[in-house]
Short mmCIF file of C-alpha atoms and ligand atoms in Angstrom, two decimals:
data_model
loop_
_atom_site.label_atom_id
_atom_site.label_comp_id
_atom_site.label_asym_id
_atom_site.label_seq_id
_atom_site.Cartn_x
_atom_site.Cartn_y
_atom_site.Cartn_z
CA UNK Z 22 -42.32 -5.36 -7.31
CA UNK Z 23 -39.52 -4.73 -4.88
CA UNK Z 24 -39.67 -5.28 -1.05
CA UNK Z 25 -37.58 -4.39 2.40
CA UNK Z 26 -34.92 -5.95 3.75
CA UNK Z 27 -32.81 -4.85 6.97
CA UNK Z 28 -30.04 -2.66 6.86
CA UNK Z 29 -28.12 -2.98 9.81
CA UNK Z 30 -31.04 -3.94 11.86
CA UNK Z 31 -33.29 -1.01 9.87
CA UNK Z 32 -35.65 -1.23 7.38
CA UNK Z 33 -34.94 -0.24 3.55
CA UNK Z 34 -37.31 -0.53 0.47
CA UNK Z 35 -36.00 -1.50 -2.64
CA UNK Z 36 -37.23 -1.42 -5.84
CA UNK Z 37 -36.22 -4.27 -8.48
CA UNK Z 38 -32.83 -3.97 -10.54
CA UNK Z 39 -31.61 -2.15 -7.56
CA UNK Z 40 -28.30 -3.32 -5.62
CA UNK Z 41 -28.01 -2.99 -1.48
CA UNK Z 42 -25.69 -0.25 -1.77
CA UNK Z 43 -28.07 1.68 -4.32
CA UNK Z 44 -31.13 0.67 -2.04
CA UNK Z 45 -29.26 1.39 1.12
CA UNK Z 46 -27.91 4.92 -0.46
CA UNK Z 47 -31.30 5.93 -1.12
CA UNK Z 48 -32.40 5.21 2.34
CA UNK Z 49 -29.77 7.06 4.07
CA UNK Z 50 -27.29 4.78 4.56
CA UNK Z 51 -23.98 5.17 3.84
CA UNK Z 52 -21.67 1.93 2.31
CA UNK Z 53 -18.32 2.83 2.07
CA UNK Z 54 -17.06 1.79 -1.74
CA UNK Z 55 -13.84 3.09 -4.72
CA UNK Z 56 -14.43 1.10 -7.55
CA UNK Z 57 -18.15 1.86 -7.44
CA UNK Z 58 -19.61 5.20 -8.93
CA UNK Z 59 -23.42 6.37 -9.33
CA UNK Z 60 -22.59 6.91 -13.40
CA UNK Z 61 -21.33 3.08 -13.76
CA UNK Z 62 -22.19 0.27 -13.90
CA UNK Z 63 -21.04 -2.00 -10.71
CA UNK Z 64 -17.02 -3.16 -10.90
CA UNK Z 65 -16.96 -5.07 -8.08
CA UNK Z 66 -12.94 -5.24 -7.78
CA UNK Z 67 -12.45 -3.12 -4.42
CA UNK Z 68 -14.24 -5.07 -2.44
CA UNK Z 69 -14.23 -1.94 0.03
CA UNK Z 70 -18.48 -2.22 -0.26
CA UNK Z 71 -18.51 -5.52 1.38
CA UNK Z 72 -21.18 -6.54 3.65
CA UNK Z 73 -22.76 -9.53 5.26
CA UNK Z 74 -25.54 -11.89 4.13
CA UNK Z 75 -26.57 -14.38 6.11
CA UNK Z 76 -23.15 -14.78 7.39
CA UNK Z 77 -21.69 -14.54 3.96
CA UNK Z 78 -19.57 -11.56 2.55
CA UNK Z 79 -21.00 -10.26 -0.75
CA UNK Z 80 -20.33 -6.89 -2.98
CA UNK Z 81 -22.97 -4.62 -1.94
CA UNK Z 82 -22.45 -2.72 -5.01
CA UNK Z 83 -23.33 -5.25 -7.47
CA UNK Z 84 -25.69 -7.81 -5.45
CA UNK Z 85 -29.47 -6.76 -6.66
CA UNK Z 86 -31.46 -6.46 -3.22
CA UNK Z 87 -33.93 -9.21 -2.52
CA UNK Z 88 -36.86 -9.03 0.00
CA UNK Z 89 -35.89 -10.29 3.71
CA UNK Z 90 -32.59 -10.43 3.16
CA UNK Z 91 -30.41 -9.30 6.73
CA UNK Z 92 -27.08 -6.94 5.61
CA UNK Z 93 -24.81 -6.21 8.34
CA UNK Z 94 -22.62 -3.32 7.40
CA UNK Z 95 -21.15 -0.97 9.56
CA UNK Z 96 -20.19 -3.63 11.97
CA UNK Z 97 -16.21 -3.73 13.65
CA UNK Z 98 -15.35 -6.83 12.21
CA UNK Z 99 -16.51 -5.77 8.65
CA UNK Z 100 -14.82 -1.98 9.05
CA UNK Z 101 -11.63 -3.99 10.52
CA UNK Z 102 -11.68 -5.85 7.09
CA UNK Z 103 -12.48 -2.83 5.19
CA UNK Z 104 -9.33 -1.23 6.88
CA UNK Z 105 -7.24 -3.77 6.01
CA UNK Z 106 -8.03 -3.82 2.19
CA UNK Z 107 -7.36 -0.21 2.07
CA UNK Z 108 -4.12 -0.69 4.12
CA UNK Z 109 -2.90 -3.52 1.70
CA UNK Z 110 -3.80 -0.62 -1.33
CA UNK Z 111 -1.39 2.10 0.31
CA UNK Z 112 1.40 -0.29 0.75
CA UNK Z 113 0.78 -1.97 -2.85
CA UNK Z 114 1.76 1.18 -4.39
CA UNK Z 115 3.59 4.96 -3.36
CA UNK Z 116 0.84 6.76 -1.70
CA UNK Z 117 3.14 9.74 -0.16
CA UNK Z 118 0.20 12.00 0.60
CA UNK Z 119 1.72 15.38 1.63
CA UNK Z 120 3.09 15.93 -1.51
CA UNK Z 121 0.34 14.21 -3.78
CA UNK Z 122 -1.99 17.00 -5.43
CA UNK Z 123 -4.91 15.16 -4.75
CA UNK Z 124 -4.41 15.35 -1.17
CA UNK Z 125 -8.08 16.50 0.68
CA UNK Z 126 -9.76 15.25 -2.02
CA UNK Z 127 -8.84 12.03 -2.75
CA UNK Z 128 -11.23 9.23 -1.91
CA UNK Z 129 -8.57 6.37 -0.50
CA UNK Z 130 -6.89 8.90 2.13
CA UNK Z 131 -10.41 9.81 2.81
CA UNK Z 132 -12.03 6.71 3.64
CA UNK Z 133 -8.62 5.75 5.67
CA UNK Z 134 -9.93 8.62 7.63
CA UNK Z 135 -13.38 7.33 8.38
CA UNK Z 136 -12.01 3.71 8.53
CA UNK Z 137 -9.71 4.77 11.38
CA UNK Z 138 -6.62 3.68 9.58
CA UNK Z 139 -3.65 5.32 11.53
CA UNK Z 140 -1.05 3.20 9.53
CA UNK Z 141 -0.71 0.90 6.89
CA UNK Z 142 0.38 -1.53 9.22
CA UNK Z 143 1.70 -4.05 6.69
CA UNK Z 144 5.51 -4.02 4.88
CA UNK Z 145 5.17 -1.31 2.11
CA UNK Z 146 6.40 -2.90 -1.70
CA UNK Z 147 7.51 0.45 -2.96
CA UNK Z 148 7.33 -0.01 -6.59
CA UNK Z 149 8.79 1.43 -9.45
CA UNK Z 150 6.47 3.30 -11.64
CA UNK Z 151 7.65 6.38 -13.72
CA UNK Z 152 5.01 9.09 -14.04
CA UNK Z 153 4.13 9.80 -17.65
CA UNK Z 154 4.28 14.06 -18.19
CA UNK Z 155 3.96 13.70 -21.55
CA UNK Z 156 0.45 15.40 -22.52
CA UNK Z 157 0.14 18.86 -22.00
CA UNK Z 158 -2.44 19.23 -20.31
CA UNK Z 159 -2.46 16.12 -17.94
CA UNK Z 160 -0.07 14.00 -15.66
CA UNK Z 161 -0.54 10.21 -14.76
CA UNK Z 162 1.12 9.71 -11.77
CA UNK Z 163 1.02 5.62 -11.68
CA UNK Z 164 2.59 5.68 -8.51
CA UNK Z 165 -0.90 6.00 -6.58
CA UNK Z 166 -3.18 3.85 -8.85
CA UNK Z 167 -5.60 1.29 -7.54
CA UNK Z 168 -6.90 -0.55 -10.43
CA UNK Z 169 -10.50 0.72 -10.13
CA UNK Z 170 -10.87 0.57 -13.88
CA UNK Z 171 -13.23 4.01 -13.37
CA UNK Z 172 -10.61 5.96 -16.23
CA UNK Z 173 -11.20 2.48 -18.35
CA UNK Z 174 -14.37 2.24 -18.22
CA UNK Z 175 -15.08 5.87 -18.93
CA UNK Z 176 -12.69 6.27 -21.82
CA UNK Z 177 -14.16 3.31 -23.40
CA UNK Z 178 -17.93 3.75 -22.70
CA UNK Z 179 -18.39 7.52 -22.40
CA UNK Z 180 -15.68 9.06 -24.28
CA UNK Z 181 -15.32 6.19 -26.92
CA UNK Z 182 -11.78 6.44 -26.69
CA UNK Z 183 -10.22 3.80 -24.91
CA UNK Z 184 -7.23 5.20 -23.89
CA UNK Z 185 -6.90 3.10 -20.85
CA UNK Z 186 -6.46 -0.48 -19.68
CA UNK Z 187 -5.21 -2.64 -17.04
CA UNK Z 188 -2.52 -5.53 -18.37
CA UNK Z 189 -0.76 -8.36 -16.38
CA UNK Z 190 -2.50 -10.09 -12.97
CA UNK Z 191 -1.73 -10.01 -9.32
CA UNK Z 192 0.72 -8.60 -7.81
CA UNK Z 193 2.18 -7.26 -11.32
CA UNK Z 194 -0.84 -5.99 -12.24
CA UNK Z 195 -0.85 -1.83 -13.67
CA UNK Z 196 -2.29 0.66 -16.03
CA UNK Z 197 -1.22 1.51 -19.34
CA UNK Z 198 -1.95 3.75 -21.80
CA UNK Z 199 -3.19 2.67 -25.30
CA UNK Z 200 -0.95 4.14 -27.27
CA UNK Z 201 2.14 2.19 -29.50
CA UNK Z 202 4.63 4.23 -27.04
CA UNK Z 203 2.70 4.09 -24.35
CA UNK Z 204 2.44 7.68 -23.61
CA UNK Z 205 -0.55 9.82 -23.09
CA UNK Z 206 0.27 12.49 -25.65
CA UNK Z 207 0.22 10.13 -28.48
CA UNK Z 208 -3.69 8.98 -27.54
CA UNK Z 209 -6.31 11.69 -28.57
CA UNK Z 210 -7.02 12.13 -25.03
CA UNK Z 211 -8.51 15.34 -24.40
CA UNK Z 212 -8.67 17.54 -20.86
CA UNK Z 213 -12.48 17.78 -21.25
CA UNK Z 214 -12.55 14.08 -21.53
CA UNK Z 215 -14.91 11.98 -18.80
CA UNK Z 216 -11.91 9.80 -17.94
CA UNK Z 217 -9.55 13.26 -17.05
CA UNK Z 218 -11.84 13.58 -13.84
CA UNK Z 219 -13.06 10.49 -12.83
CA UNK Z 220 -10.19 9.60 -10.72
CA UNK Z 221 -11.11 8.77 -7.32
CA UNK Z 222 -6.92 8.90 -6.11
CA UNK Z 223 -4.17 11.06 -7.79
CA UNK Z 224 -3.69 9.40 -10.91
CA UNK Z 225 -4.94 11.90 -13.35
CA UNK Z 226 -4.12 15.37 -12.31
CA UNK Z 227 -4.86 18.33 -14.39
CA UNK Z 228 -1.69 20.53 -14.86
CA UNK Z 229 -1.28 23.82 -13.30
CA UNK Z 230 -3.95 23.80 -10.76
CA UNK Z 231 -2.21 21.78 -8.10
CA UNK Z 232 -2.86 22.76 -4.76
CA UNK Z 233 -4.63 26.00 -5.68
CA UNK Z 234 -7.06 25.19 -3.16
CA UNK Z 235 -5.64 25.86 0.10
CA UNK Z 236 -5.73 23.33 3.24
CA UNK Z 237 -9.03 23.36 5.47
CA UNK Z 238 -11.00 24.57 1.95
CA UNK Z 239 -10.74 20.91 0.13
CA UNK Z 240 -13.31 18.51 0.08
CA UNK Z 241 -12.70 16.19 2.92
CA UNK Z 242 -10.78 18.64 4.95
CA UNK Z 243 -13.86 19.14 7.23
CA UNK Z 244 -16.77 17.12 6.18
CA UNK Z 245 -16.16 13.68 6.15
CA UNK Z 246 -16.15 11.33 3.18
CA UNK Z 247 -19.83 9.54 4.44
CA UNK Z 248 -21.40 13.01 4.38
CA UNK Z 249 -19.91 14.21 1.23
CA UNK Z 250 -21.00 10.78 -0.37
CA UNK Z 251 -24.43 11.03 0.84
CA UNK Z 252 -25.07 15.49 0.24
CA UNK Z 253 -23.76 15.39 -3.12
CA UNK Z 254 -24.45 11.54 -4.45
CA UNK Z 255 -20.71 10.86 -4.73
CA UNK K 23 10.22 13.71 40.29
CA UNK K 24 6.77 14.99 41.42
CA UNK K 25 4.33 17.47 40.80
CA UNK K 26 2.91 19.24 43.93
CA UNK K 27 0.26 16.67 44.26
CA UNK K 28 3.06 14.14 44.71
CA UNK K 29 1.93 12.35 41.35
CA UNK K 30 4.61 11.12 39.63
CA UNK K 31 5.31 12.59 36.31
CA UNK K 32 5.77 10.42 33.13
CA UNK K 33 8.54 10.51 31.49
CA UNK K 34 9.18 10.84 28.00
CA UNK K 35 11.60 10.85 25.64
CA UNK K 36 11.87 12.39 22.22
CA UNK K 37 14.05 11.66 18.94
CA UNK K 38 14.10 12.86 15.27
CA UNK K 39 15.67 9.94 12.84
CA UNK K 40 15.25 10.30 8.97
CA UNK K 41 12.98 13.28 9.61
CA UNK K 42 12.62 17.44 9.80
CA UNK K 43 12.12 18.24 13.14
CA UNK K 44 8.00 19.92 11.86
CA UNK K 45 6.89 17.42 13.90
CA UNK K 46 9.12 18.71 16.82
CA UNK K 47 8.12 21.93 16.17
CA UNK K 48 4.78 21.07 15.75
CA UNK K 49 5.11 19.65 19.69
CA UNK K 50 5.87 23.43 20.37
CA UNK K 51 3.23 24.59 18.52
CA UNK K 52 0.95 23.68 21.10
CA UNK K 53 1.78 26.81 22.70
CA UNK K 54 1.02 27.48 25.86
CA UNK K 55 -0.66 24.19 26.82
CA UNK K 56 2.58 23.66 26.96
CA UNK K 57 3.00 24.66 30.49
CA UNK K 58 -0.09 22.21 31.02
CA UNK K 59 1.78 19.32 29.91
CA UNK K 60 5.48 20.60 31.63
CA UNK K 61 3.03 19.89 34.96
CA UNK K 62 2.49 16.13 34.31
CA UNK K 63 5.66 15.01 31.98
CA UNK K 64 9.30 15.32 32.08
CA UNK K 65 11.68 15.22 29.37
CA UNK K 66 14.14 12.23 29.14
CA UNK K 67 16.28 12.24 26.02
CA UNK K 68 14.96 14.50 23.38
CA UNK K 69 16.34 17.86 21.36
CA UNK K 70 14.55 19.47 24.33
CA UNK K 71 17.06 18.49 26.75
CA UNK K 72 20.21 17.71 24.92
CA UNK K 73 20.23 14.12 27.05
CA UNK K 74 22.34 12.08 24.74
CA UNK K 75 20.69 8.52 25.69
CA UNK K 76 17.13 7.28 26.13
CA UNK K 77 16.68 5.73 29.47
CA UNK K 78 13.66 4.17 31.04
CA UNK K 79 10.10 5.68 30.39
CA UNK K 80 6.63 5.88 29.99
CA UNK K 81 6.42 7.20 26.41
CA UNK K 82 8.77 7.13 23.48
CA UNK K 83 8.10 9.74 20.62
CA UNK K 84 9.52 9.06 17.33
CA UNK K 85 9.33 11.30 14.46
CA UNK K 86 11.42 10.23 11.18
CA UNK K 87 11.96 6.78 9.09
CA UNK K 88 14.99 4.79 9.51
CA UNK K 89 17.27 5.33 6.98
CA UNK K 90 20.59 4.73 8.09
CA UNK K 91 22.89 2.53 11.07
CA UNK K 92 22.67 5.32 13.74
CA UNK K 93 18.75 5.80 13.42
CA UNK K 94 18.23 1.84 13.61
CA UNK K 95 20.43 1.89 17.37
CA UNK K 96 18.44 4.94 18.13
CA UNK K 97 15.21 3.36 17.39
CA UNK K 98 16.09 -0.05 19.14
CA UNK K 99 17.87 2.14 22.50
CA UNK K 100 14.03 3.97 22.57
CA UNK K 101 12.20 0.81 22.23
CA UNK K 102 14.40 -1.38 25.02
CA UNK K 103 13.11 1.66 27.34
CA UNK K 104 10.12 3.03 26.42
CA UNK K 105 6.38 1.27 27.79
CA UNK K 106 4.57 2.72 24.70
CA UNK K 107 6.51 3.64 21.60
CA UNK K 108 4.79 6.31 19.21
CA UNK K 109 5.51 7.09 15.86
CA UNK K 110 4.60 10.60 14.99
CA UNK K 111 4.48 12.05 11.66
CA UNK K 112 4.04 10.22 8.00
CA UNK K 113 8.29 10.08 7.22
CA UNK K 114 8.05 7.97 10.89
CA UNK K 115 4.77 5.70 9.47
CA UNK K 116 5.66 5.25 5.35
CA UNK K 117 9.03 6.47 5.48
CA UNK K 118 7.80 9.81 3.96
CA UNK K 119 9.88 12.45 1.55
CA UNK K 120 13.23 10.34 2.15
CA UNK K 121 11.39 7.12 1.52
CA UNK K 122 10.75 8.73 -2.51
CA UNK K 123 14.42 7.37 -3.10
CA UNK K 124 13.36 3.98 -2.20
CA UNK K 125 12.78 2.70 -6.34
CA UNK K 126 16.33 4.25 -7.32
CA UNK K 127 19.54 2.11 -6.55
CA UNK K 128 21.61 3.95 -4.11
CA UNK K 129 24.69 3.99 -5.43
CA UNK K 130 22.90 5.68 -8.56
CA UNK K 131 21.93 8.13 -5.81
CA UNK K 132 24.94 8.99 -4.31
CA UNK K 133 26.51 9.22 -7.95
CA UNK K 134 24.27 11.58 -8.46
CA UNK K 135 24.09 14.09 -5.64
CA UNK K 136 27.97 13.69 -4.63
CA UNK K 137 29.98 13.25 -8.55
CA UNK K 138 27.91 13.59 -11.37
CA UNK K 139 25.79 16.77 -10.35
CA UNK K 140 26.60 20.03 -12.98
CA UNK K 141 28.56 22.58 -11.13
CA UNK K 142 30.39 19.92 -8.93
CA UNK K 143 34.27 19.95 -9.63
CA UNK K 144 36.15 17.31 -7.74
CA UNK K 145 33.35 15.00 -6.11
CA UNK K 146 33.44 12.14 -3.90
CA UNK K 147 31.04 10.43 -2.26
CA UNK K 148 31.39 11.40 1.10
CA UNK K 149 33.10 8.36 3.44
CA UNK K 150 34.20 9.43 6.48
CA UNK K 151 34.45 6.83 9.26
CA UNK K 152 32.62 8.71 11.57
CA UNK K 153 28.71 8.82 9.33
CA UNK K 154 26.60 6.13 9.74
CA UNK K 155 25.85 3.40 7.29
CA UNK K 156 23.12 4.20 4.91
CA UNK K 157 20.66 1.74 4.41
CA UNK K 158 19.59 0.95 0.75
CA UNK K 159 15.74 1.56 1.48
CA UNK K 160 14.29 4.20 4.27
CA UNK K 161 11.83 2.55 6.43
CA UNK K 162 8.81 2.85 8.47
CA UNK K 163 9.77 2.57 12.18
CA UNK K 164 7.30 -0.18 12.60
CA UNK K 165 9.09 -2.39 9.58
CA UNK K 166 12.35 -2.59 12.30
CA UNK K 167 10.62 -2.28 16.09
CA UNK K 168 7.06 -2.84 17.26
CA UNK K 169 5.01 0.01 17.67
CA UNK K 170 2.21 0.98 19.79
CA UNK K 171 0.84 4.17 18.22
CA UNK K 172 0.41 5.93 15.39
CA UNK K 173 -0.10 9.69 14.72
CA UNK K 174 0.15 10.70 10.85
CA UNK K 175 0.38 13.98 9.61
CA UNK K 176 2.98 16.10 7.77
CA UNK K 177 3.19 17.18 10.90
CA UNK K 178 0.45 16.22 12.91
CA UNK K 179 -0.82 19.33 14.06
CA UNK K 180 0.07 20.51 17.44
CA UNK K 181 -4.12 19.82 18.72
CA UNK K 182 -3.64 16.41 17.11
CA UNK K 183 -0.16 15.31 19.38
CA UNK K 184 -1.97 17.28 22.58
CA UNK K 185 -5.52 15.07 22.12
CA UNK K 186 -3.30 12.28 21.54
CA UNK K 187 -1.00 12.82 24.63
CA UNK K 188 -3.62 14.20 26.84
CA UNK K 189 -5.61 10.95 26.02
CA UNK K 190 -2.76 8.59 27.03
CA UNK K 191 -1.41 10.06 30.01
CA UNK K 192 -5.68 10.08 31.01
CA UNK K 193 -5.09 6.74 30.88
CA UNK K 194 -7.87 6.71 28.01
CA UNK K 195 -6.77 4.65 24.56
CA UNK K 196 -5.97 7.06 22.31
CA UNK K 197 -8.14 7.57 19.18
CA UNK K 198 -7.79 10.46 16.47
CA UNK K 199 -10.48 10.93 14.57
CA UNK K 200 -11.78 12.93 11.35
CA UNK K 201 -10.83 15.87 11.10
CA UNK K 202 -7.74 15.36 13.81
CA UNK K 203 -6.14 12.74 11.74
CA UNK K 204 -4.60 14.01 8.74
CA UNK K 205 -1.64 12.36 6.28
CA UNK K 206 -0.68 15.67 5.08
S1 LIG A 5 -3.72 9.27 -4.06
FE1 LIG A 5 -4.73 9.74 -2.11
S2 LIG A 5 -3.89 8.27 -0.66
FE2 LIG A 5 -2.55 8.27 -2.45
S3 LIG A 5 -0.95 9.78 -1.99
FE3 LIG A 5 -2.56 10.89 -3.07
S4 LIG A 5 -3.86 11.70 -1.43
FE4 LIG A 5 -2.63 10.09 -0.52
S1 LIG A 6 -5.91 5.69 -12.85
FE1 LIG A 6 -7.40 6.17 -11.28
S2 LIG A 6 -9.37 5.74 -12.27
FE2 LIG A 6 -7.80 4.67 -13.45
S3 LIG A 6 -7.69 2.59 -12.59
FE3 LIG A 6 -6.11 3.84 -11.57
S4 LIG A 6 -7.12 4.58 -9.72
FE4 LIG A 6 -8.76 3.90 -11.09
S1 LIG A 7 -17.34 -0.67 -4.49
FE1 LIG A 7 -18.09 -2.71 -4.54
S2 LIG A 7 -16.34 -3.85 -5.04
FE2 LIG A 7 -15.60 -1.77 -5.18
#
C-alpha cells in the first residue's frame, strides 16, 4: 500500500515495511545515523538518526513510515542534539584521531565534521582499555569503541561466529571478545570475516595497511560523509 | 599602534603549553599572507616576539593541553587578558599525544622513563626546584579556563587558522567547515 509523508517540509513515498530513514534515503535525503547499516537490521542504540514526529523524537532508523506523518530532520535544534550525542561518544572513550588508523575514514570523526562539532565540549573520562594485538592478522583497539553492536551482530548473524558481545550497562558498559581468555587469537575469527570490516570507528583495524592511503586520498577527506552515504549507499 | 588608515590593530598574543609548536609553525605556513595579516595584528606575547608576559588583547591563541603548574598560570595570565581565547590544535582541545598517558599512574610513568628504562645507569627522577609541578592528568584547555573558540587539527592547516582569523578580525563569527576542519 504505502503512502507520502513530509520530509522536512518535502514529499517522500514510502512503501510498507519501510522505516523514515530507508524511505527518506531513497528519496534523496540524507539522515545522519552509526549504529544503523543498509545490510542490518535497525539497532536503534545511537540515537544519532533521531528526528521529530509530531513534536516527539523517534529513531528514524527503526520507526516504519506511515502516511501523513510530518518528520523534521535537519533542523538546528535536532543537529545541536545530534552534536551533543556524538560529543558525549568522543569523551566516553580515547578518540585521539591523528594517530588512529582509521582517521579519514572513520564515520564518528566524519559526521563531527558535518555536525559542526569543533570540540567535545564536555569533561573527557579517559578510560582504561588495553588494546588486544593478539591475532595476527587484526588489532582491536577498544579505546575508540561505541557500542554499535555492528561487529556483534555480524559475527553472530553473517559469519555464525559470535566472536563479539557487549557485557556490563551504563557507564561501564564495553566489548569483549568470546573467547575463555578473552583474546581474539583464541576465537576462530578470520580476516575475511564480515565482522573484520564492518567497523564504522577504529576498532578493528587490519594489520599492516595502516595509513597506506595518504591524506587528501581517504574517504571523507574531500567529499563529505552525506554525499558518500548517499553515492555509494553507505 | 596603527596601520596607515589609522585603524587600530588587534593585538594578539600567542603561547605553546603541553604542545609541539606544528601548530606555530603551521601559523607560518600561511606564507606570505602573512604580510596581509602583519597589516591588521600585532604580536603581544608569543614565541614570535620573545615578550615574556601576556598583557591586554583582542585575541589569545593557545596551542597545547595543560599538563603541568607553569602551563595552568600561563593559561589563566592569557585568559585574565585576552577578549576571545582560542584553542588551536587537538593536544589544546582533548589534550592530544601527551594526554595518551592519562590511564597510567604517574609515578609508574616517571619510574619508567627516568629509573627503570634499559640502558639507564644511575636514574632519578628529575626534581629540581626550578620545573614546574606535573599534573597527574593532561588536560584540555577548556577543562581549566573558558574558551571561546575552537580550531582542531594536528595542526590545523595554515588556510584553516587564516579563514579562521580573517573571519574574526572581519568581525564575522567564525565557522570552519568540511573540508577546513580536520582532527588530524
Ligand atoms: S575512531 Fe574515528 S573519531 Fe575515534 S580516534 Fe579514530 S578517527 Fe578519531
Ligand atoms: S567494535 Fe566497532 S563495530 Fe563493534 S561495537 Fe565497537 S564500534 Fe561497533
Ligand atoms: S542509527 Fe538509528 S539509533 Fe543509531
Amino acid at each position: 500500500m504505502g503512502g507520502k509523508f513530509l520530509f522536512d517540509g518535502q514529499p517522500v513515498p514510502f512503501e510498507d515495511g519501510q522505516t523514515i530513514l530507508q524511505a527518506a534515503r531513497a528519496a534523496g535525503h540524507y539522515i545522519p545515523h552509526l549504529c544503523w547499516h543498509p545490510d542490518f537490521p535497525p539497532h536503534g542504540s545511537c540515537k544519532l538518526c533521531i528526528v521529530k514526529v509530531g513534536g516527539r523524537h523517534v529513531s528514524s532508523c527503526a520507526l516504519p513510515a506511515r502516511d501523513g506523518m510530518e518528520v523534521e530532520s535537519d533542523t538546528p535544534e535536532i543537529n545541536g542534539e545530534r552534536r551533543a550525542l556524538l560529543q558525549m561518544l568522543f569523551v566516553e572513550g580515547n578518540h585521539f584521531c591523528p594517530s588512529c588508523e582509521k582517521s579519514g575514514n572513520c564515520q564518528l570523526q566524519a559526521l563531527a565534521y558535518e555536525l559542526d562539532m569543533s570540540s567535545a565540549r564536555f569533561a573527557h573520562f579517559y578510560p582504561d582499555r588495553p588494546v588486544d594485538a593478539s591475532h595476527p592478522d587484526v588489532l582491536l583497539d577498544f579505546n575508540r569503541c561505541i557500542f554499535c553492536e555492528l561487529c556483534v551482530r555480524a559475527s553472530r548473524d553473517v559469519d555464525h561466529k559470535g566472536v563479539f558481545a557487549l557485557t556490563d550497562r551504563g557507564i561501564r558498559k564495553h566489548l569483549v571478545v568470546n573467547a575463555e581468555s578473552g583474546r581474539l587469537a583464541d576465537t576462530d575469527f578470520a580476516v575475511g570475516d564480515r565482522a573484520a570490516d564492518i567497523c564504522p570507528v577504529g576498532v578493528i583495524l587490519r594489520k599492516r595497511v595502516g595509513f597506506a592511503v595518504p591524506i587528501g586520498e581517504r574517504k571523507y577527506d574531500e567529499a563529505s560523509i552525506s554525499t558518500v552515504a548517499m553515492e555509494k549507499g553507505e | 599602534m596603527s596601520d596607515s588608515i589609522g585603524m587600530p590593530r588587534v593585538r594578539v598574543a600567542t603561547t605553546s603549553l603541553a604542545g609541539c609548536f606544528g601548530c606555530h609553525m603551521s601559523l607560518l605556513d600561511m606564507d606570505e599572507r602573512l604580510l596581509e595579516l602583519a597589516k591588521v595584528v600585532e604580536f603581544d606575547r608569543s614565541p614570535l616576539t620573545d615578550i615574556k608576559h601576556c598583557g591586554p588583547c583582542d585575541i589569545g591563541l593557545i596551542e597545547g593541553g595543560v599538563c603541568n603548574a607553569e602551563n595552568v598560570h600561563v593559561l589563566r595570565e592569557f585568559r585574565r587578558n585576552c577578549k576571545t581565547l582560542v584553542a588551536v590544535g587537538a593536544c589544546a582541545i582533548n589534550g592530544g599525544l601527551p594526554a595518551q598517558r592519562n590511564h597510567l599512574d604517574l609515578g609508574d610513568c616517571l619510574q619508567q622513563v627516568y629509573v627503570k628504562r634499559d640502558g639507564i645507569e644511575e636514574g632519578g627522577v628529575p626534581d629540581d626546584p626550578e620545573l614546574p609541578l606535573l599534573l597527574d592528568r593532561v588536560h584540555p584547555i577548556h577543562e581549566v579556563v573558558r574558551v571561546d573558540y575552537f580550531i582542531p587539527g594536528c595542526p590545523p592547516s595554515g588556510d584553516a587558522i587564516w579563514k579562521f582569523l580573517t573571519d574574526l578580525i572581519g568581525g564575522r563569527t567564525p565557522r570552519l567547515a568540511h573540508p577546513l576542519l580536520r582532527f588530524d
